[in-house]
């Protein structure tokens, strides 16, 4: 089972890293070009802000999946750190499963929002593209992040140790926590 998860995770990781990398490059080029246009020609690129807003949404909602994959999400571990290894593992299974369910619920609501935008026929002001194109990344990002948390739950069920994600085991190293 974990072998199948690894292949799915590897495929998602390639897609996400490409999307994130290219989005950041395009955002940087767009921003620099807009600054040059403003300073050199006293005129902005008319779609620059709109494009960057779209890319920020993409980076945010695709980036949360990558953060979850690498165990870099925010977590409150004071309580689980006080538990023993077995109880901590059970809590991690409950937390990752609950988080996945919440993310899938949010993805469901975001699909409903996208559908309402499709029906509204709203267009973006500068590029005049359907507005729903700019938020399609929200349900995608929430769904793949939910999948990451399901991977983490499955890893905690089938592998020894406590895992923050499919790839990252939770470790407590006393030397990293000096007071």
Tab-separated table of C-alpha atoms in Angstrom:
chain	number	residue	atom	x	y	z
A	1	UNK	CA	0.000	0.000	0.000
A	2	UNK	CA	2.768	2.448	0.916
A	3	UNK	CA	4.455	1.768	-2.442
A	4	UNK	CA	1.327	2.986	-4.244
A	5	UNK	CA	1.250	6.073	-2.017
A	6	UNK	CA	4.892	6.784	-2.849
A	7	UNK	CA	4.225	6.713	-6.596
A	8	UNK	CA	1.175	8.978	-6.251
A	9	UNK	CA	3.099	11.323	-3.990
A	10	UNK	CA	6.073	11.471	-6.355
A	11	UNK	CA	3.777	12.369	-9.271
A	12	UNK	CA	2.015	15.081	-7.274
A	13	UNK	CA	5.358	16.458	-6.118
A	14	UNK	CA	6.668	16.839	-9.673
A	15	UNK	CA	3.518	18.668	-10.800
A	16	UNK	CA	3.440	20.927	-7.736
A	17	UNK	CA	7.128	21.845	-7.881
A	18	UNK	CA	6.853	22.742	-11.570
A	19	UNK	CA	3.777	24.891	-10.921
A	20	UNK	CA	5.425	26.602	-7.947
A	21	UNK	CA	8.759	27.150	-9.659
A	22	UNK	CA	7.350	28.577	-12.875
A	23	UNK	CA	4.809	30.719	-11.030
A	24	UNK	CA	7.504	32.332	-8.910
A	25	UNK	CA	9.704	32.943	-11.966
A	26	UNK	CA	6.799	34.502	-13.899
A	27	UNK	CA	5.871	36.634	-10.885
A	28	UNK	CA	9.446	37.896	-10.566
A	29	UNK	CA	9.799	38.672	-14.291
A	30	UNK	CA	6.385	40.343	-14.364
A	31	UNK	CA	7.172	42.491	-11.320
A	32	UNK	CA	10.608	43.547	-12.582
A	33	UNK	CA	9.217	44.337	-16.049
A	34	UNK	CA	6.435	46.415	-14.498
A	35	UNK	CA	8.920	48.388	-12.371
A	36	UNK	CA	11.090	49.039	-15.440
A	37	UNK	CA	8.035	50.185	-17.394
A	38	UNK	CA	6.920	52.517	-14.593
A	39	UNK	CA	10.352	54.034	-13.995
A	40	UNK	CA	11.526	54.104	-17.607
A	41	UNK	CA	8.337	54.848	-19.478
A	42	UNK	CA	5.946	56.223	-16.798
A	43	UNK	CA	3.417	53.569	-17.675
A	44	UNK	CA	2.637	50.278	-15.958
A	45	UNK	CA	1.877	46.991	-17.654
A	46	UNK	CA	-1.922	47.005	-17.551
A	47	UNK	CA	-2.297	43.367	-16.464
A	48	UNK	CA	0.690	43.098	-14.109
A	49	UNK	CA	-1.169	43.350	-10.798
A	50	UNK	CA	-3.912	40.992	-11.951
A	51	UNK	CA	-1.393	38.385	-13.124
A	52	UNK	CA	0.489	38.561	-9.822
A	53	UNK	CA	-2.742	38.146	-7.846
A	54	UNK	CA	-3.539	35.033	-9.854
A	55	UNK	CA	-0.032	33.655	-9.289
A	56	UNK	CA	-0.146	34.406	-5.550
A	57	UNK	CA	-3.339	32.348	-5.268
A	58	UNK	CA	-1.674	29.530	-7.209
A	59	UNK	CA	1.517	29.602	-5.108
A	60	UNK	CA	-0.443	29.730	-1.853
A	61	UNK	CA	-2.813	26.870	-2.547
A	62	UNK	CA	-0.364	24.624	-4.361
A	63	UNK	CA	2.358	25.485	-1.838
A	64	UNK	CA	0.330	24.259	1.137
A	65	UNK	CA	0.468	20.750	-0.295
A	66	UNK	CA	4.241	20.897	-0.652
A	67	UNK	CA	4.511	22.210	2.920
A	68	UNK	CA	2.373	19.308	4.154
A	69	UNK	CA	4.456	16.813	2.149
A	70	UNK	CA	7.646	18.057	3.781
A	71	UNK	CA	6.130	18.257	7.280
A	72	UNK	CA	6.547	22.043	7.317
A	73	UNK	CA	2.982	22.930	8.247
A	74	UNK	CA	2.175	24.761	11.449
A	75	UNK	CA	1.372	22.476	14.326
A	76	UNK	CA	0.890	22.784	18.034
A	77	UNK	CA	2.922	19.925	19.441
A	78	UNK	CA	3.233	20.799	23.140
A	79	UNK	CA	0.411	18.448	24.107
A	80	UNK	CA	1.455	15.552	21.858
A	81	UNK	CA	5.103	15.928	22.939
A	82	UNK	CA	4.006	15.216	26.524
A	83	UNK	CA	2.299	11.978	25.497
A	84	UNK	CA	4.149	8.719	25.168
A	85	UNK	CA	5.099	7.369	21.754
A	86	UNK	CA	1.984	5.192	21.374
A	87	UNK	CA	-0.466	7.923	22.456
A	88	UNK	CA	1.377	10.500	20.350
A	89	UNK	CA	1.075	8.250	17.315
A	90	UNK	CA	-2.665	7.773	17.911
A	91	UNK	CA	-3.091	11.540	18.257
A	92	UNK	CA	-1.148	12.077	15.020
A	93	UNK	CA	-3.453	9.643	13.189
A	94	UNK	CA	-6.502	11.482	14.567
A	95	UNK	CA	-5.033	14.913	13.754
A	96	UNK	CA	-3.954	14.046	10.203
A	97	UNK	CA	-7.245	12.309	9.434
A	98	UNK	CA	-9.251	15.197	10.895
A	99	UNK	CA	-7.177	17.745	8.990
A	100	UNK	CA	-7.683	15.799	5.747
A	101	UNK	CA	-11.451	15.737	6.324
A	102	UNK	CA	-11.505	19.480	7.010
A	103	UNK	CA	-9.475	20.196	3.874
A	104	UNK	CA	-11.788	18.041	1.751
A	105	UNK	CA	-14.785	19.889	3.195
A	106	UNK	CA	-13.175	23.243	2.367
A	107	UNK	CA	-12.383	21.947	-1.123
A	108	UNK	CA	-16.047	21.013	-1.518
A	109	UNK	CA	-17.132	24.526	-0.522
A	110	UNK	CA	-14.527	26.071	-2.802
A	111	UNK	CA	-15.863	24.044	-5.755
A	112	UNK	CA	-19.304	25.435	-4.944
A	113	UNK	CA	-17.795	28.947	-4.972
A	114	UNK	CA	-16.084	28.309	-8.316
A	115	UNK	CA	-19.396	27.060	-9.730
A	116	UNK	CA	-21.114	30.260	-8.572
A	117	UNK	CA	-18.398	32.298	-10.303
A	118	UNK	CA	-18.913	30.317	-13.504
A	119	UNK	CA	-22.643	31.135	-13.389
A	120	UNK	CA	-21.955	34.823	-12.705
A	121	UNK	CA	-19.953	35.274	-15.940
A	122	UNK	CA	-17.649	37.758	-14.153
A	123	UNK	CA	-14.497	38.734	-16.015
A	124	UNK	CA	-11.228	40.023	-14.615
A	125	UNK	CA	-10.837	43.779	-15.173
A	126	UNK	CA	-7.561	43.863	-17.108
A	127	UNK	CA	-7.231	40.571	-18.962
A	128	UNK	CA	-10.983	40.033	-19.379
A	129	UNK	CA	-10.728	36.310	-18.636
A	130	UNK	CA	-13.396	34.491	-16.632
A	131	UNK	CA	-12.804	35.243	-12.961
A	132	UNK	CA	-13.221	31.614	-11.936
A	133	UNK	CA	-9.922	30.788	-13.725
A	134	UNK	CA	-8.107	32.783	-11.041
A	135	UNK	CA	-9.500	30.695	-8.178
A	136	UNK	CA	-9.447	27.211	-9.722
A	137	UNK	CA	-6.254	26.573	-7.750
A	138	UNK	CA	-8.124	26.800	-4.439
A	139	UNK	CA	-10.050	23.499	-4.717
A	140	UNK	CA	-7.025	21.843	-6.335
A	141	UNK	CA	-4.663	22.934	-3.549
A	142	UNK	CA	-7.073	22.033	-0.757
A	143	UNK	CA	-7.698	18.607	-2.294
A	144	UNK	CA	-4.061	17.666	-2.828
A	145	UNK	CA	-3.202	18.934	0.667
A	146	UNK	CA	-5.988	16.743	2.043
A	147	UNK	CA	-4.414	13.845	0.152
A	148	UNK	CA	-1.064	14.651	1.791
A	149	UNK	CA	-2.662	14.440	5.228
A	150	UNK	CA	-4.299	11.120	4.283
A	151	UNK	CA	-0.860	9.880	3.195
A	152	UNK	CA	0.470	10.950	6.599
A	153	UNK	CA	-2.354	9.131	8.396
A	154	UNK	CA	-1.731	5.957	6.368
A	155	UNK	CA	2.004	6.179	7.032
A	156	UNK	CA	1.335	6.467	10.755
A	157	UNK	CA	-0.979	3.456	10.593
A	158	UNK	CA	1.344	1.197	8.592
A	159	UNK	CA	4.861	2.244	9.621
A	160	UNK	CA	6.546	2.330	13.018
A	161	UNK	CA	7.273	5.744	14.549
A	162	UNK	CA	5.277	8.932	14.381
A	163	UNK	CA	5.259	10.753	11.063
A	164	UNK	CA	4.440	14.380	10.220
A	165	UNK	CA	4.007	13.420	6.584
A	166	UNK	CA	4.625	10.483	4.301
A	167	UNK	CA	8.250	11.572	3.988
A	168	UNK	CA	9.038	13.113	7.383
A	169	UNK	CA	9.208	11.297	10.693
A	170	UNK	CA	8.506	13.328	13.821
A	171	UNK	CA	11.629	13.475	15.947
A	172	UNK	CA	12.375	15.364	19.095
A	173	UNK	CA	15.973	16.383	19.415
A	174	UNK	CA	16.733	17.971	22.763
A	175	UNK	CA	19.685	19.919	21.401
A	176	UNK	CA	17.344	21.800	19.040
A	177	UNK	CA	15.187	23.036	21.925
A	178	UNK	CA	17.457	25.073	24.204
A	179	UNK	CA	15.911	27.500	26.620
